[in-house]
PDB file of C-alpha atoms in Angstrom:
ATOM      1  CA  MET O 250       4.777  12.380  81.153  1.00 44.00           C
ATOM      2  CA  SER O 251       0.920  12.742  80.979  1.00 45.00           C
ATOM      3  CA  LEU O 252      -0.742  13.481  84.187  1.00 46.00           C
ATOM      4  CA  ARG O 253      -4.147  12.050  85.384  1.00 48.00           C
ATOM      5  CA  ILE O 254      -6.336  14.418  87.333  1.00 45.00           C
ATOM      6  CA  PRO O 255      -7.898  13.029  90.413  1.00 46.00           C
ATOM      7  CA  PHE O 256     -11.433  13.555  89.440  1.00 43.00           C
ATOM      8  CA  PHE O 257     -12.858  11.067  91.988  1.00 45.00           C
ATOM      9  CA  GLY O 258     -11.860  13.342  94.855  1.00 42.00           C
ATOM     10  CA  ILE O 259     -13.903  16.018  93.298  1.00 42.00           C
ATOM     11  CA  VAL O 260     -16.885  14.204  91.987  1.00 45.00           C
ATOM     12  CA  SER O 261     -17.363  11.504  94.535  1.00 50.00           C
ATOM     13  CA  SER O 262     -16.409  10.744  98.234  1.00 53.00           C
ATOM     14  CA  ARG O 263     -16.543   6.970  97.559  1.00 71.00           C
ATOM     15  CA  SER O 264     -14.294   6.220  94.469  1.00 83.00           C
ATOM     16  CA  PRO O 265     -15.539   3.047  92.866  1.00 88.00           C
ATOM     17  CA  LEU O 266     -11.915   2.309  92.135  1.00 88.00           C
ATOM     18  CA  LYS O 267     -10.866   2.396  95.868  1.00 88.00           C
ATOM     19  CA  ARG O 268     -13.844   0.208  96.783  1.00 93.00           C
ATOM     20  CA  LEU O 269     -12.209  -2.398  94.574  1.00 95.00           C
ATOM     21  CA  MET O 270      -9.778  -2.573  97.494  1.00 95.00           C
ATOM     22  CA  GLU O 271     -12.508  -3.429  99.949  1.00 95.00           C
ATOM     23  CA  HIS O 272     -13.745  -6.189  97.786  1.00 97.00           C
ATOM     24  CA  TYR O 273     -10.096  -7.314  97.163  1.00 97.00           C
ATOM     25  CA  ASP O 274      -9.866  -7.622 100.968  1.00 97.00           C
ATOM     26  CA  LYS O 275     -12.707  -9.911 101.438  1.00 97.00           C
ATOM     27  CA  ILE O 276     -11.273 -12.275  98.561  1.00 97.00           C
ATOM     28  CA  ALA O 277      -7.748 -12.372 100.366  1.00 97.00           C
ATOM     29  CA  GLN O 278      -9.569 -13.161 103.691  1.00 97.00           C
ATOM     30  CA  GLY O 279     -11.273 -15.997 102.090  1.00 96.00           C
ATOM     31  CA  CYS O 280      -7.752 -17.406 100.918  1.00 95.00           C
ATOM     32  CA  GLU O 281      -6.696 -18.115 104.484  1.00 93.00           C
ATOM     33  CA  PRO O 282      -9.341 -20.835 105.375  1.00 94.00           C
ATOM     34  CA  ILE O 283      -8.799 -22.552 101.821  1.00 94.00           C
ATOM     35  CA  GLU O 284      -5.074 -23.137 102.853  1.00 91.00           C
ATOM     36  CA  ASP O 285      -5.997 -24.192 106.291  1.00 91.00           C
ATOM     37  CA  SER O 286      -8.457 -26.408 104.852  1.00 90.00           C
ATOM     38  CA  LEU O 287      -6.097 -28.321 102.939  1.00 88.00           C
ATOM     39  CA  MET O 288      -3.724 -28.918 105.857  1.00 86.00           C
ATOM     40  CA  CYS O 289      -6.551 -30.019 107.867  1.00 87.00           C
ATOM     41  CA  TYR O 290      -7.837 -32.559 105.137  1.00 88.00           C
ATOM     42  CA  ILE O 291      -4.400 -34.070 104.520  1.00 85.00           C
ATOM     43  CA  SER O 292      -3.482 -34.372 108.389  1.00 77.00           C
ATOM     44  CA  GLY O 293      -6.750 -36.230 108.844  1.00 74.00           C
ATOM     45  CA  GLY O 294      -6.480 -38.662 106.179  1.00 68.00           C
ATOM     46  CA  GLY O 295      -9.448 -37.167 104.122  1.00 66.00           C
ATOM     47  CA  VAL O 296     -11.599 -36.844 107.514  1.00 66.00           C
ATOM     48  CA  CYS O 297     -11.473 -33.363 109.101  1.00 74.00           C
ATOM     49  CA  ARG O 298     -14.237 -32.230 111.162  1.00 68.00           C
ATOM     50  CA  GLU O 299     -13.058 -28.534 110.794  1.00 85.00           C
ATOM     51  CA  PHE O 300     -13.109 -28.855 106.988  1.00 86.00           C
ATOM     52  CA  LYS O 301     -16.999 -28.313 106.714  1.00 86.00           C
ATOM     53  CA  GLU O 302     -16.432 -25.053 109.241  1.00 89.00           C
ATOM     54  CA  LEU O 303     -13.603 -23.840 107.074  1.00 90.00           C
ATOM     55  CA  SER O 304     -15.556 -24.260 103.959  1.00 90.00           C
ATOM     56  CA  ASN O 305     -18.448 -22.368 105.534  1.00 91.00           C
ATOM     57  CA  GLU O 306     -16.141 -19.428 106.347  1.00 93.00           C
ATOM     58  CA  VAL O 307     -15.126 -19.192 102.753  1.00 94.00           C
ATOM     59  CA  ASP O 308     -19.009 -19.275 101.784  1.00 94.00           C
ATOM     60  CA  GLU O 309     -19.391 -16.233 104.085  1.00 96.00           C
ATOM     61  CA  LEU O 310     -16.580 -14.265 102.979  1.00 95.00           C
ATOM     62  CA  GLU O 311     -17.372 -14.937  99.189  1.00 95.00           C
ATOM     63  CA  ASP O 312     -21.081 -13.744 100.013  1.00 95.00           C
ATOM     64  CA  LYS O 313     -19.632 -10.401 101.881  1.00 96.00           C
ATOM     65  CA  ALA O 314     -17.366  -9.920  98.691  1.00 96.00           C
ATOM     66  CA  ASP O 315     -20.422 -10.519  96.454  1.00 95.00           C
ATOM     67  CA  LYS O 316     -22.275  -7.794  98.400  1.00 95.00           C
ATOM     68  CA  ILE O 317     -19.438  -5.421  97.765  1.00 96.00           C
ATOM     69  CA  LYS O 318     -19.186  -6.184  94.184  1.00 94.00           C
ATOM     70  CA  ARG O 319     -22.883  -5.565  93.664  1.00 94.00           C
ATOM     71  CA  SER O 320     -22.869  -2.378  95.666  1.00 93.00           C
ATOM     72  CA  ILE O 321     -19.957  -1.102  93.535  1.00 91.00           C
ATOM     73  CA  ARG O 322     -21.495  -2.147  90.305  1.00 88.00           C
ATOM     74  CA  ASN O 323     -25.151  -0.724  91.297  1.00 87.00           C
ATOM     75  CA  HIS O 324     -24.283   2.505  92.754  1.00 81.00           C
ATOM     76  CA  LEU O 325     -21.982   4.148  90.039  1.00 79.00           C
ATOM     77  CA  PRO O 326     -23.260   7.799  89.894  1.00 68.00           C
ATOM     78  CA  MET O 327     -24.878   8.672  86.515  1.00 67.00           C
ATOM     79  CA  GLY O 328     -22.380  10.777  84.574  1.00 63.00           C
ATOM     80  CA  LEU O 329     -19.366  10.052  86.784  1.00 64.00           C
ATOM     81  CA  PHE O 330     -16.179  10.520  84.977  1.00 70.00           C
ATOM     82  CA  MET O 331     -14.020   7.595  85.041  1.00 76.00           C
ATOM     83  CA  PRO O 332     -10.484   7.420  83.995  1.00 78.00           C
ATOM     84  CA  VAL O 333     -10.795   4.113  82.907  1.00 85.00           C
ATOM     85  CA  ASP O 334     -13.144   2.153  80.251  1.00 88.00           C
ATOM     86  CA  LYS O 335     -16.392   1.203  82.197  1.00 87.00           C
ATOM     87  CA  THR O 336     -16.439  -2.168  80.429  1.00 91.00           C
ATOM     88  CA  VAL O 337     -12.649  -2.732  81.652  1.00 94.00           C
ATOM     89  CA  PHE O 338     -13.900  -1.728  85.174  1.00 93.00           C
ATOM     90  CA  PHE O 339     -16.792  -4.167  85.144  1.00 94.00           C
ATOM     91  CA  ASN O 340     -14.757  -7.012  83.846  1.00 96.00           C
ATOM     92  CA  TYR O 341     -12.281  -6.330  86.443  1.00 97.00           C
ATOM     93  CA  THR O 342     -14.910  -6.606  89.315  1.00 96.00           C
ATOM     94  CA  ARG O 343     -16.407  -9.870  87.818  1.00 96.00           C
ATOM     95  CA  MET O 344     -12.950 -11.453  87.556  1.00 97.00           C
ATOM     96  CA  GLN O 345     -11.684 -10.530  90.959  1.00 98.00           C
ATOM     97  CA  ASP O 346     -14.895 -12.017  92.231  1.00 97.00           C
ATOM     98  CA  ASN O 347     -14.178 -15.171  90.270  1.00 97.00           C
ATOM     99  CA  ILE O 348     -11.017 -15.903  92.371  1.00 98.00           C
ATOM    100  CA  LEU O 349     -12.935 -16.905  95.387  1.00 96.00           C
ATOM    101  CA  ASP O 350     -15.579 -18.519  93.469  1.00 96.00           C
ATOM    102  CA  GLU O 351     -12.915 -21.020  92.213  1.00 97.00           C
ATOM    103  CA  GLY O 352     -11.717 -21.501  95.683  1.00 96.00           C
ATOM    104  CA  GLN O 353     -15.160 -22.611  96.713  1.00 95.00           C
ATOM    105  CA  ARG O 354     -15.433 -24.882  93.718  1.00 96.00           C
ATOM    106  CA  ALA O 355     -12.085 -26.434  94.640  1.00 96.00           C
ATOM    107  CA  MET O 356     -13.210 -27.120  98.119  1.00 93.00           C
ATOM    108  CA  ASN O 357     -16.535 -28.543  96.980  1.00 94.00           C
ATOM    109  CA  TRP O 358     -14.491 -31.247  95.072  1.00 95.00           C
ATOM    110  CA  LEU O 359     -12.936 -32.541  98.229  1.00 92.00           C
ATOM    111  CA  LEU O 360     -16.282 -32.210 100.081  1.00 89.00           C
ATOM    112  CA  MET O 361     -17.916 -34.798  97.800  1.00 90.00           C
ATOM    113  CA  ARG O 362     -16.425 -37.939  99.109  1.00 90.00           C
ATOM    114  CA  ARG O 363     -13.551 -38.706 101.041  1.00 88.00           C
ATOM    115  CA  VAL O 364     -10.093 -38.978  99.320  1.00 92.00           C
ATOM    116  CA  GLU O 365      -7.136 -40.346 101.347  1.00 90.00           C
ATOM    117  CA  ILE O 366      -4.219 -38.169  99.505  1.00 93.00           C
ATOM    118  CA  PRO O 367      -1.086 -40.325  99.116  1.00 94.00           C
ATOM    119  CA  GLN O 368       1.901 -39.095 101.007  1.00 93.00           C
ATOM    120  CA  GLU O 369       3.889 -38.614  97.701  1.00 95.00           C
ATOM    121  CA  PHE O 370       1.138 -36.039  96.467  1.00 96.00           C
ATOM    122  CA  GLN O 371       0.649 -34.116  99.840  1.00 94.00           C
ATOM    123  CA  GLN O 372       3.480 -31.710  99.624  1.00 95.00           C
ATOM    124  CA  GLY O 373       2.660 -31.189  95.935  1.00 96.00           C
ATOM    125  CA  LEU O 374      -0.722 -30.011  96.707  1.00 96.00           C
ATOM    126  CA  VAL O 375       0.367 -27.985  99.513  1.00 95.00           C
ATOM    127  CA  ASP O 376       2.705 -26.114  97.402  1.00 96.00           C
ATOM    128  CA  LEU O 377       0.179 -25.579  94.644  1.00 97.00           C
ATOM    129  CA  VAL O 378      -2.302 -24.000  97.076  1.00 96.00           C
ATOM    130  CA  SER O 379       0.512 -21.891  98.552  1.00 96.00           C
ATOM    131  CA  GLU O 380       1.741 -20.725  95.272  1.00 98.00           C
ATOM    132  CA  CYS O 381      -1.875 -19.902  93.855  1.00 98.00           C
ATOM    133  CA  ILE O 382      -2.461 -17.857  97.084  1.00 97.00           C
ATOM    134  CA  GLN O 383       0.683 -16.067  96.789  1.00 98.00           C
ATOM    135  CA  THR O 384      -0.484 -14.934  93.345  1.00 98.00           C
ATOM    136  CA  VAL O 385      -3.619 -13.431  95.023  1.00 98.00           C
ATOM    137  CA  LYS O 386      -1.602 -11.871  97.665  1.00 98.00           C
ATOM    138  CA  LEU O 387       0.641  -9.981  95.014  1.00 98.00           C
ATOM    139  CA  LEU O 388      -2.570  -8.691  93.374  1.00 98.00           C
ATOM    140  CA  ARG O 389      -2.932  -6.334  96.349  1.00 98.00           C
ATOM    141  CA  ALA O 390       0.110  -4.228  95.493  1.00 98.00           C
ATOM    142  CA  ALA O 391      -0.654  -4.079  91.845  1.00 98.00           C
ATOM    143  CA  LEU O 392      -4.168  -2.888  92.697  1.00 98.00           C
ATOM    144  CA  GLU O 393      -3.101  -0.297  95.020  1.00 96.00           C
ATOM    145  CA  ALA O 394      -0.375   1.024  92.797  1.00 97.00           C
ATOM    146  CA  THR O 395      -2.907   1.196  89.725  1.00 96.00           C
ATOM    147  CA  VAL O 396      -5.469   3.053  91.896  1.00 94.00           C
ATOM    148  CA  GLY O 397      -3.132   5.557  93.291  1.00 94.00           C
ATOM    149  CA  PHE O 398      -1.860   6.170  89.853  1.00 94.00           C
ATOM    150  CA  LEU O 399      -5.233   6.675  88.538  1.00 92.00           C
ATOM    151  CA  HIS O 400      -6.111   8.866  91.341  1.00 88.00           C
ATOM    152  CA  GLY O 401      -3.179  10.958  90.890  1.00 88.00           C
ATOM    153  CA  GLU O 402      -1.736   9.888  94.182  1.00 89.00           C
ATOM    154  CA  HIS O 403       1.677   9.143  92.447  1.00 88.00           C
ATOM    155  CA  TYR O 404       2.782   9.267  88.915  1.00 86.00           C
ATOM    156  CA  ASP O 405       4.940   6.147  88.942  1.00 91.00           C
ATOM    157  CA  ARG O 406       3.607   3.996  86.299  1.00 92.00           C
ATOM    158  CA  ASN O 407       6.558   1.602  86.470  1.00 95.00           C
ATOM    159  CA  ARG O 408       5.735   0.879  90.078  1.00 95.00           C
ATOM    160  CA  ALA O 409       2.249  -0.369  88.994  1.00 96.00           C
ATOM    161  CA  LYS O 410       3.835  -2.439  85.914  1.00 97.00           C
ATOM    162  CA  ASP O 411       6.218  -4.118  88.200  1.00 98.00           C
ATOM    163  CA  ALA O 412       3.515  -5.180  90.539  1.00 98.00           C
ATOM    164  CA  ILE O 413       1.703  -6.445  87.779  1.00 98.00           C
ATOM    165  CA  ARG O 414       4.589  -8.289  86.435  1.00 98.00           C
ATOM    166  CA  ALA O 415       5.212 -10.032  89.744  1.00 98.00           C
ATOM    167  CA  VAL O 416       1.476 -11.296  89.608  1.00 98.00           C
ATOM    168  CA  ARG O 417       1.955 -12.786  86.207  1.00 98.00           C
ATOM    169  CA  ASN O 418       5.501 -14.345  86.948  1.00 98.00           C
ATOM    170  CA  GLN O 419       3.910 -15.988  90.299  1.00 98.00           C
ATOM    171  CA  HIS O 420       1.005 -17.427  88.080  1.00 98.00           C
ATOM    172  CA  ARG O 421       3.363 -18.938  85.745  1.00 98.00           C
ATOM    173  CA  GLU O 422       5.307 -20.840  88.639  1.00 98.00           C
ATOM    174  CA  ALA O 423       2.005 -22.012  90.052  1.00 98.00           C
ATOM    175  CA  ALA O 424       0.889 -23.211  86.581  1.00 98.00           C
ATOM    176  CA  GLN O 425       4.111 -25.182  86.258  1.00 98.00           C
ATOM    177  CA  THR O 426       3.688 -26.679  89.696  1.00 98.00           C
ATOM    178  CA  LYS O 427       0.045 -27.807  88.814  1.00 98.00           C
ATOM    179  CA  ARG O 428       1.323 -29.493  85.661  1.00 98.00           C
ATOM    180  CA  ALA O 429       3.669 -31.480  86.951  1.00 98.00           C
ATOM    181  CA  LEU O 430       1.348 -32.557  89.699  1.00 98.00           C
ATOM    182  CA  VAL O 431      -1.352 -33.435  87.271  1.00 97.00           C
ATOM    183  CA  ILE O 432       1.109 -35.552  85.353  1.00 97.00           C
ATOM    184  CA  ALA O 433       2.133 -37.555  88.325  1.00 97.00           C
ATOM    185  CA  ILE O 434      -1.296 -38.066  89.714  1.00 97.00           C
ATOM    186  CA  TYR O 435      -2.467 -39.185  86.351  1.00 96.00           C
ATOM    187  CA  ASN O 436       0.209 -41.829  86.062  1.00 96.00           C
ATOM    188  CA  SER O 437      -0.367 -43.109  89.742  1.00 97.00           C
ATOM    189  CA  GLU O 438      -2.020 -46.383  90.819  1.00 95.00           C
ATOM    190  CA  MET O 439      -4.762 -44.417  92.577  1.00 96.00           C
ATOM    191  CA  ASP O 440      -8.503 -45.107  92.326  1.00 96.00           C
ATOM    192  CA  PHE O 441      -9.905 -43.324  89.193  1.00 95.00           C
ATOM    193  CA  LYS O 442     -12.590 -41.546  91.437  1.00 95.00           C
ATOM    194  CA  ASP O 443      -9.731 -40.035  93.812  1.00 96.00           C
ATOM    195  CA  ILE O 444      -7.665 -39.169  90.576  1.00 97.00           C
ATOM    196  CA  HIS O 445     -10.695 -37.431  89.093  1.00 96.00           C
ATOM    197  CA  GLN O 446     -11.475 -35.486  92.185  1.00 96.00           C
ATOM    198  CA  LEU O 447      -7.869 -34.431  92.883  1.00 96.00           C
ATOM    199  CA  ILE O 448      -7.371 -33.165  89.243  1.00 97.00           C
ATOM    200  CA  HIS O 449     -10.443 -31.162  89.448  1.00 97.00           C
ATOM    201  CA  PHE O 450      -9.349 -29.668  92.833  1.00 96.00           C
ATOM    202  CA  ALA O 451      -6.019 -28.694  91.280  1.00 97.00           C
ATOM    203  CA  GLU O 452      -7.389 -27.238  88.136  1.00 98.00           C
ATOM    204  CA  ASP O 453     -10.048 -24.930  90.262  1.00 97.00           C
ATOM    205  CA  ILE O 454      -7.208 -24.062  92.659  1.00 97.00           C
ATOM    206  CA  LEU O 455      -5.023 -22.983  89.795  1.00 98.00           C
ATOM    207  CA  SER O 456      -8.071 -20.999  88.395  1.00 98.00           C
ATOM    208  CA  MET O 457      -7.797 -18.768  91.518  1.00 98.00           C
ATOM    209  CA  SER O 458      -4.311 -17.892  90.120  1.00 98.00           C
ATOM    210  CA  HIS O 459      -5.563 -17.743  86.678  1.00 98.00           C
ATOM    211  CA  ASN O 460      -8.372 -15.216  87.408  1.00 98.00           C
ATOM    212  CA  THR O 461      -5.848 -13.222  89.484  1.00 98.00           C
ATOM    213  CA  GLU O 462      -3.464 -12.991  86.536  1.00 98.00           C
ATOM    214  CA  GLY O 463      -6.599 -11.944  84.459  1.00 98.00           C
ATOM    215  CA  CYS O 464      -7.051  -9.111  86.917  1.00 98.00           C
ATOM    216  CA  ALA O 465      -3.328  -8.043  86.634  1.00 98.00           C
ATOM    217  CA  ASP O 466      -4.153  -7.887  82.737  1.00 98.00           C
ATOM    218  CA  LEU O 467      -7.016  -5.638  83.163  1.00 97.00           C
ATOM    219  CA  LEU O 468      -5.179  -3.532  85.574  1.00 97.00           C
ATOM    220  CA  ARG O 469      -2.205  -3.015  82.913  1.00 97.00           C
ATOM    221  CA  ALA O 470      -5.076  -1.935  80.453  1.00 96.00           C
ATOM    222  CA  MET O 471      -6.277   0.691  82.868  1.00 95.00           C
ATOM    223  CA  ILE O 472      -2.868   2.412  82.957  1.00 93.00           C
ATOM    224  CA  ALA O 473      -2.105   1.808  79.255  1.00 91.00           C
ATOM    225  CA  ARG O 474      -0.745   4.905  77.563  1.00 70.00           C
TER     226      ARG O 474
END
């Protein structure tokens, strides 16, 4: 077994990899109002006074996440040894940031105009949002295990790999739910504008899960032998 020396503890008191956890926590916090907003929108028949407030809450958290991302990327000490390729590290920060960007985009589709979501699709949309957010939640364990491994806090590579695999499996379930939902919506008698909005909403919500899976792939690359 090859051991990794925890250079960050020697060279820097603020590891860029550990700061990814700070960034992730803002992303995860931003998922909560997204889930609440859909419930609010559905129960209000496409009219929900709190929807705009919840949307603003997501915007604020995304802004905070952006600041953390910029701080991480702009304050990498010159000559700092990193146990991962810097390109992979930068790609990870960008992809993790994209998760909440996609959530904002999804909410904007519902904000454009009122859509009264037929009862037959309400549960499907709730399930899709829930499954995509579950993918995001699973990323925390994968990130934590990967960072711990890279810092030499533990040497259990399989722990990280299992957590990464859980993210991939959950994304696969979310993608299947989205596909079935989109087929049903396309074949409904809804107004075309409503179909257009709901399809885009579903696609952007799934993109949250898709970007999360991309993060998991990059974590796997970080711990590759």
